[in-house]
Coordinates of C-alpha atoms and ligand atoms in Angstrom, one line a residue:
M20 CA 68.1 121.1 107.4
S21 CA 70.6 119.0 105.3
A22 CA 69.4 120.4 102.0
A23 CA 70.1 123.8 103.4
I24 CA 73.8 122.9 103.7
A25 CA 74.2 121.8 100.1
S26 CA 72.4 124.9 98.9
R27 CA 75.0 127.0 100.7
I28 CA 77.9 125.6 98.6
D29 CA 79.1 128.6 96.5
E30 CA 80.2 127.3 93.1
A31 CA 82.0 130.6 92.1
R32 CA 83.9 130.9 95.4
L33 CA 85.1 127.3 95.2
W34 CA 86.3 127.8 91.6
E35 CA 88.0 131.1 92.4
R36 CA 89.8 129.5 95.2
H37 CA 91.1 126.7 92.9
M38 CA 92.4 129.4 90.5
S39 CA 93.9 131.3 93.4
I40 CA 95.8 128.3 94.9
A41 CA 97.0 127.5 91.3
R42 CA 99.1 130.7 91.5
H43 CA 101.4 129.0 94.0
G44 CA 103.9 127.2 91.8
A45 CA 102.1 128.2 88.6
T46 CA 103.9 126.9 85.4
A47 CA 104.0 128.6 82.0
A48 CA 101.9 125.8 80.5
G49 CA 99.0 126.5 82.9
G50 CA 99.8 123.8 85.5
V51 CA 101.5 123.8 88.8
N52 CA 104.8 122.7 90.3
R53 CA 104.2 122.8 94.0
Q54 CA 106.1 119.9 95.5
A55 CA 106.0 118.8 99.1
L56 CA 107.3 121.2 101.7
S57 CA 108.4 123.7 99.0
P58 CA 108.1 127.5 99.4
E59 CA 105.2 127.2 97.0
E60 CA 103.3 124.7 99.2
A61 CA 104.0 126.9 102.2
S62 CA 102.5 129.9 100.5
A63 CA 99.5 127.8 99.4
R64 CA 99.0 126.7 103.0
R65 CA 99.1 130.4 104.1
E66 CA 96.4 131.4 101.7
V67 CA 94.1 128.5 102.7
T68 CA 94.8 129.4 106.4
G69 CA 93.7 133.0 105.7
W70 CA 90.3 131.8 104.4
A71 CA 89.9 129.3 107.2
S72 CA 90.8 131.8 109.9
A73 CA 88.2 134.2 108.7
L74 CA 85.7 131.4 109.4
G75 CA 87.1 130.9 112.9
L76 CA 88.9 127.6 112.1
K77 CA 92.0 126.8 114.0
A78 CA 95.2 125.7 112.1
S79 CA 97.6 123.2 113.4
T80 CA 100.4 120.8 112.2
D81 CA 101.9 117.6 113.4
A82 CA 105.4 116.1 113.5
A83 CA 104.9 114.6 110.0
G84 CA 104.0 118.0 108.5
N85 CA 100.3 117.3 108.1
F86 CA 98.3 120.4 108.2
F87 CA 94.8 120.7 109.9
L88 CA 92.1 123.3 110.0
R89 CA 89.5 122.6 112.7
L90 CA 85.9 123.6 113.1
E91 CA 85.2 123.0 116.7
G92 CA 82.1 121.0 117.3
T93 CA 79.6 121.4 120.2
D94 CA 81.3 118.4 121.8
P95 CA 85.1 119.1 121.4
S96 CA 86.1 115.9 123.2
A97 CA 84.4 113.7 120.6
A98 CA 86.6 112.2 118.0
P99 CA 86.6 114.5 114.9
V100 CA 85.4 113.8 111.4
L101 CA 88.3 114.4 108.9
T102 CA 88.2 115.4 105.3
G103 CA 90.8 116.7 102.9
S104 CA 93.5 115.6 100.6
H105 CA 96.8 117.3 99.7
L106 CA 98.3 120.6 98.4
D107 CA 101.5 119.2 97.0
S108 CA 101.7 118.4 93.2
Q109 CA 103.7 116.6 90.7
P110 CA 106.5 118.7 89.0
T111 CA 104.1 119.1 86.0
G112 CA 100.9 118.8 87.9
G113 CA 97.4 120.4 87.5
K114 CA 95.2 122.7 89.4
F115 CA 92.8 120.2 90.9
D116 CA 94.6 117.0 92.0
G117 CA 94.6 117.2 95.8
V118 CA 93.7 120.8 96.1
Y119 CA 90.1 119.9 95.4
G120 CA 89.8 117.7 98.5
V121 CA 91.1 120.5 100.7
L122 CA 89.0 123.3 99.2
A123 CA 85.8 121.1 99.0
G124 CA 86.3 120.4 102.7
L125 CA 86.6 124.1 103.4
E126 CA 83.6 124.9 101.3
S127 CA 81.6 122.3 103.2
V128 CA 82.5 123.9 106.5
E129 CA 81.8 127.3 105.2
A130 CA 78.3 126.1 104.0
M131 CA 77.6 124.8 107.5
I132 CA 78.6 128.0 109.1
A133 CA 76.5 130.0 106.7
A134 CA 73.5 127.7 107.5
K135 CA 74.2 128.3 111.2
V136 CA 74.6 124.5 111.7
R137 CA 77.1 123.6 114.4
P138 CA 78.1 119.9 114.2
R139 CA 78.4 117.9 117.4
R140 CA 81.8 116.5 116.4
S141 CA 84.6 118.8 115.3
I142 CA 85.4 118.7 111.6
E143 CA 89.0 118.9 110.5
I144 CA 90.1 119.7 107.0
V145 CA 93.5 118.2 106.4
A146 CA 96.3 118.6 103.8
W147 CA 98.5 115.5 104.1
M148 CA 102.2 115.9 103.7
N149 CA 103.8 114.7 100.5
E150 CA 101.0 112.7 98.9
E151 CA 102.6 112.8 95.4
G152 CA 105.9 111.3 96.3
S153 CA 107.8 113.1 93.6
R154 CA 110.2 115.2 95.7
F155 CA 110.4 112.6 98.5
V156 CA 109.8 108.9 97.8
P157 CA 107.5 107.2 98.7
G158 CA 104.3 109.2 98.4
M159 CA 101.5 109.5 101.0
M160 CA 104.1 109.9 103.7
G161 CA 102.1 112.2 106.0
S162 CA 99.0 110.0 106.1
A163 CA 101.2 106.9 106.5
A164 CA 102.8 108.5 109.6
F165 CA 99.4 109.6 110.9
A166 CA 98.1 106.0 110.6
G167 CA 101.3 104.5 112.1
A168 CA 102.1 102.6 108.9
M169 CA 105.5 104.2 108.6
P170 CA 107.8 105.2 111.5
L171 CA 108.3 109.0 111.7
E172 CA 112.1 108.6 112.2
E173 CA 112.3 106.8 108.8
I174 CA 110.3 109.5 107.1
L175 CA 112.4 112.4 108.5
G176 CA 115.6 110.9 107.2
I177 CA 114.4 110.5 103.5
R178 CA 116.2 112.9 101.2
D179 CA 115.2 114.5 97.9
A180 CA 117.4 114.6 94.8
A181 CA 119.2 117.7 96.1
G182 CA 120.0 115.9 99.4
V183 CA 117.5 117.8 101.5
S184 CA 115.9 115.7 104.1
V185 CA 112.2 115.6 105.1
A186 CA 113.3 116.9 108.5
E187 CA 114.9 119.9 106.8
G188 CA 111.9 120.4 104.6
L189 CA 109.6 120.4 107.7
A190 CA 111.9 122.9 109.4
A191 CA 111.6 125.2 106.4
M192 CA 107.8 124.8 106.4
K193 CA 107.8 125.7 110.1
Q194 CA 109.8 128.8 109.4
A195 CA 107.4 129.8 106.6
C196 CA 104.4 129.3 108.8
P197 CA 105.7 130.1 112.3
E198 CA 102.3 130.9 113.8
V199 CA 100.9 127.4 113.3
P200 CA 100.9 125.4 116.6
E201 CA 102.0 121.8 116.7
R202 CA 99.7 118.9 117.8
A203 CA 100.2 115.3 118.5
L204 CA 100.7 112.9 115.6
G205 CA 97.7 110.6 115.0
G206 CA 94.8 110.3 117.4
P207 CA 91.2 109.0 117.2
V208 CA 89.1 109.8 114.1
K209 CA 85.4 109.2 113.7
A210 CA 85.5 108.9 109.9
Y211 CA 87.4 110.3 106.9
V212 CA 85.9 111.3 103.6
E213 CA 88.2 112.5 100.8
A214 CA 86.9 114.3 97.7
H215 CA 89.1 114.1 94.6
I216 CA 89.0 114.4 90.8
E217 CA 88.7 111.0 89.3
Q218 CA 92.0 111.2 87.3
G219 CA 90.5 108.8 84.8
P220 CA 87.9 109.0 82.0
I221 CA 85.0 106.8 83.4
L222 CA 82.6 109.4 85.0
E223 CA 82.8 111.8 82.1
R224 CA 82.4 108.9 79.6
E225 CA 79.4 107.4 81.4
G226 CA 77.8 110.7 82.2
F227 CA 77.9 110.7 86.0
T228 CA 78.8 113.6 88.3
I229 CA 79.7 111.6 91.4
G230 CA 81.8 108.6 91.8
I231 CA 81.2 106.6 94.9
V232 CA 84.7 105.0 95.3
T233 CA 84.5 101.3 96.1
G234 CA 88.1 100.9 96.9
I235 CA 91.7 101.5 95.8
Q236 CA 93.7 99.4 93.3
G237 CA 96.8 97.8 94.8
K238 CA 100.3 98.9 93.9
R239 CA 103.8 97.6 94.3
T240 CA 106.9 99.6 93.7
F241 CA 110.4 98.4 93.0
R242 CA 113.9 99.8 92.3
V243 CA 116.2 97.9 89.9
T244 CA 119.9 98.6 89.9
V245 CA 122.0 97.3 87.0
T246 CA 125.7 97.4 87.4
G247 CA 128.1 97.1 84.5
E248 CA 131.5 98.7 83.7
E249 CA 132.5 102.0 82.2
A250 CA 134.4 101.7 78.9
H251 CA 135.6 103.7 75.9
A252 CA 132.9 103.9 73.3
G253 CA 135.5 103.7 70.5
T254 CA 138.0 101.1 71.7
S255 CA 136.2 98.6 73.9
L256 CA 135.1 95.4 72.1
R257 CA 131.5 94.4 72.2
R258 CA 132.2 91.0 73.7
D259 CA 134.1 92.6 76.6
R260 CA 131.5 95.2 77.4
K261 CA 129.4 95.3 80.5
D262 CA 126.8 97.7 79.2
A263 CA 124.4 98.5 82.0
L264 CA 122.0 100.4 79.7
L265 CA 121.8 97.6 77.2
A266 CA 121.0 95.1 79.9
A267 CA 118.5 97.4 81.5
T268 CA 116.5 98.0 78.3
Q269 CA 116.4 94.3 77.7
M270 CA 115.0 93.9 81.2
V271 CA 112.3 96.5 80.5
Q272 CA 111.3 94.8 77.3
A273 CA 111.1 91.4 79.0
L274 CA 109.0 92.9 81.8
V275 CA 106.7 94.6 79.4
A276 CA 106.1 91.3 77.6
V277 CA 105.3 89.5 80.8
M278 CA 103.0 92.3 82.1
H279 CA 101.1 92.5 78.8
D280 CA 97.5 91.3 79.3
A281 CA 94.9 91.2 76.6
E282 CA 92.3 92.8 79.0
D283 CA 94.6 95.8 79.6
V284 CA 94.2 95.7 83.4
V285 CA 97.8 95.4 84.5
K286 CA 99.4 98.8 84.9
F287 CA 103.2 98.6 84.5
T288 CA 105.3 101.7 84.4
V289 CA 109.0 102.5 84.3
G290 CA 108.9 106.2 85.1
R291 CA 112.5 106.9 86.1
F292 CA 115.6 105.7 84.4
T293 CA 119.0 107.0 85.6
V294 CA 122.1 106.3 83.5
Q295 CA 125.7 106.6 84.8
P296 CA 127.9 108.3 83.8
N297 CA 125.4 109.5 81.2
A298 CA 128.1 110.6 78.7
P299 CA 127.8 110.1 75.0
S300 CA 131.2 108.3 74.5
V301 CA 131.2 106.1 77.6
V302 CA 129.6 102.7 77.8
P303 CA 127.1 103.0 80.7
S304 CA 128.4 101.6 84.0
S305 CA 125.1 101.7 85.9
V306 CA 121.4 102.1 85.4
V307 CA 118.8 102.5 88.2
F308 CA 115.2 102.3 87.1
S309 CA 111.8 102.4 88.9
I310 CA 108.9 100.1 88.6
D311 CA 105.3 101.0 89.5
L312 CA 103.0 98.0 89.2
R313 CA 99.2 98.1 89.8
H314 CA 96.4 95.6 89.6
P315 CA 92.9 95.6 91.3
D316 CA 93.3 91.8 92.1
S317 CA 95.7 91.5 95.0
A318 CA 96.7 87.9 94.2
V319 CA 97.6 88.9 90.6
L320 CA 99.5 91.9 91.8
Q321 CA 101.5 89.8 94.2
S322 CA 102.4 87.1 91.7
L323 CA 103.4 89.5 88.9
G324 CA 105.5 91.5 91.3
D325 CA 107.2 88.4 92.6
R326 CA 108.4 87.6 89.1
I327 CA 110.3 90.8 88.6
P328 CA 113.6 89.8 90.2
E329 CA 113.8 86.6 88.1
I330 CA 112.9 88.3 84.9
C331 CA 115.5 91.0 85.4
A332 CA 118.2 88.4 86.4
A333 CA 117.5 86.5 83.2
Q334 CA 118.3 89.6 81.1
A335 CA 121.4 90.8 83.0
G336 CA 124.0 89.3 80.6
P337 CA 127.5 90.2 81.8
C338 CA 126.0 92.8 84.3
E339 CA 124.9 92.5 87.8
V340 CA 121.3 93.3 88.8
K341 CA 119.7 94.0 92.2
S342 CA 115.9 94.2 92.4
E343 CA 114.5 95.8 95.5
K344 CA 111.0 95.8 96.7
L345 CA 110.1 99.3 97.9
T346 CA 106.4 99.4 98.8
T347 CA 103.5 97.0 98.7
S348 CA 99.9 98.2 99.0
M349 CA 97.3 95.6 98.4
S350 CA 93.9 96.4 96.9
L351 CA 91.4 97.6 99.5
E352 CA 87.6 98.0 99.7
F353 CA 86.0 100.9 101.6
P354 CA 83.2 100.0 104.1
P355 CA 79.8 99.5 102.5
A356 CA 78.3 101.9 105.1
M357 CA 80.4 104.7 103.9
R358 CA 79.6 104.0 100.3
Q359 CA 75.9 103.9 101.1
L360 CA 76.1 107.2 103.0
I361 CA 77.8 108.9 100.0
G362 CA 75.2 107.4 97.6
A363 CA 72.4 108.6 99.8
C364 CA 73.9 112.1 100.0
A365 CA 74.2 112.2 96.2
E366 CA 70.6 111.3 95.9
R367 CA 69.5 114.0 98.4
V368 CA 71.6 116.6 96.5
G369 CA 70.0 115.4 93.2
V370 CA 73.2 114.4 91.3
R371 CA 73.8 111.1 89.4
S372 CA 76.3 108.8 91.1
M373 CA 77.9 105.5 90.2
E374 CA 80.3 103.2 92.0
I375 CA 83.9 103.3 90.8
L376 CA 87.2 101.8 91.7
S377 CA 90.1 104.2 92.3
A378 CA 92.9 103.2 90.0
A379 CA 95.2 105.8 91.6
G380 CA 96.4 105.8 95.2
H381 CA 95.2 108.3 97.7
D382 CA 95.8 109.2 101.4
A383 CA 92.4 107.5 102.0
R384 CA 94.4 104.3 101.7
Y385 CA 96.1 104.9 105.1
L386 CA 93.1 106.5 106.8
H387 CA 91.1 103.3 105.9
T388 CA 93.3 101.6 108.5
V389 CA 92.4 104.2 111.1
C390 CA 88.6 104.8 110.7
P391 CA 85.6 104.2 108.4
T392 CA 86.8 105.9 105.2
G393 CA 85.1 106.8 101.9
M394 CA 85.9 108.8 98.8
I395 CA 83.9 111.0 96.4
F396 CA 85.1 111.4 92.8
V397 CA 84.2 114.1 90.4
P398 CA 84.9 114.0 86.6
C399 CA 88.1 115.5 85.2
K400 CA 88.3 116.5 81.6
D401 CA 89.3 113.6 79.2
G402 CA 90.6 111.7 82.3
I403 CA 93.8 113.8 82.1
S404 CA 95.7 114.1 85.4
H405 CA 99.3 114.4 86.6
N406 CA 99.5 116.8 83.7
E407 CA 99.4 120.6 83.4
A408 CA 96.3 120.3 81.2
E409 CA 94.3 118.8 84.1
S410 CA 90.8 120.3 84.1
A411 CA 87.4 120.0 85.8
T412 CA 84.2 122.0 85.6
A413 CA 83.1 124.4 88.3
S414 CA 79.7 122.8 88.4
D415 CA 81.0 119.3 88.9
L416 CA 83.4 120.5 91.7
A417 CA 80.5 122.2 93.4
D418 CA 78.3 119.1 93.1
G419 CA 81.0 117.1 94.7
A420 CA 81.3 119.6 97.5
R421 CA 77.5 119.5 98.1
V422 CA 77.7 115.7 98.5
L423 CA 80.7 116.0 100.7
A424 CA 79.0 118.6 102.9
E425 CA 76.0 116.4 103.4
A426 CA 78.2 113.4 104.3
L427 CA 80.3 115.4 106.7
L428 CA 77.3 116.8 108.5
E429 CA 75.8 113.3 108.8
L430 CA 79.0 111.8 110.2
S431 CA 79.5 114.6 112.6
R432 CA 76.1 114.3 114.1
D433 CA 76.3 111.0 116.0
Ligands
ZN513 ZN1 95.9 113.5 94.6

């Protein structure tokens, strides 16, 4: 019976749906800009809802703006099996990051319906709110709220660069999708499986179609604020200056030196650098920069992160510096039973699989605290992601969906 499900996965349909969703927020360079709770994300949700409704799935949303499509099982009172990912993107994102998990979930359910298999447990496809964390910081907000890892009130008050709050974004989403009923936040979940492109080069390089994700690399984020003093670029003496930009660049150089490891395992990124007043003839008075630090070993991650304030302070010169810890997510390991299940499903489908650590964060991180969780990776071209050139093959996407469909069916049986 199970093989019948995998054989119902329609490679062409799955591919066409990716191309169709990519129209919402399409960029000239072939990528997407579909940030959290934007009109583009709303129209993408409406399109997915259209496909799901035709299959008899019921849409709903919760107070954190997570979006669900439910296939009712034969035992509606049993805790559902969840699958999905996200529909939001980075400002210069690609067609597959996040979208794949949602569409592979939908394709899995469509395959079950086509095979006339009704699972005992309901299956819910979910698009989590603001996974990317580019419009609203931090990312993975919706899944964090669902898991109770972050208070809803705190999330609702967070504002984007234009001053729009998450609460206002949610209201706009509600207005754009008025027919979607609201459900309670959180609730029991039997299991969660997330399909995603790898966003790295390993599967392609090693020649495997399926990555059985062993866990997620830990990550700490920081915000460093350097405060100096504005001065005239022509008249102020060097010795009197409190140049915040100069101090900040020295901090970044000192941090890079400390974070440098011969094995190239530490991931250290300063992705945002904001200079005030940002005028060519004014000595900068303030710089705020971000730090994203990752390492698979939680102890190393902890100790490297703990050194950031002292390293910055040592480079401050005449300026003042404040280092704030924003988020800490230690490395995690998915349960062996979920990994074995995904491996067995890959074998049944007849595709090569290997174990792989996720170097990127995913909503599965928070679901891991709620229920047995696993992830399925498929290759992406040259490991390129968070980039408009992001690409994957229709055949790999379909194989991933086949493995997902088998896993979902198995989980929804007991
Ligand atoms: Zn993603």
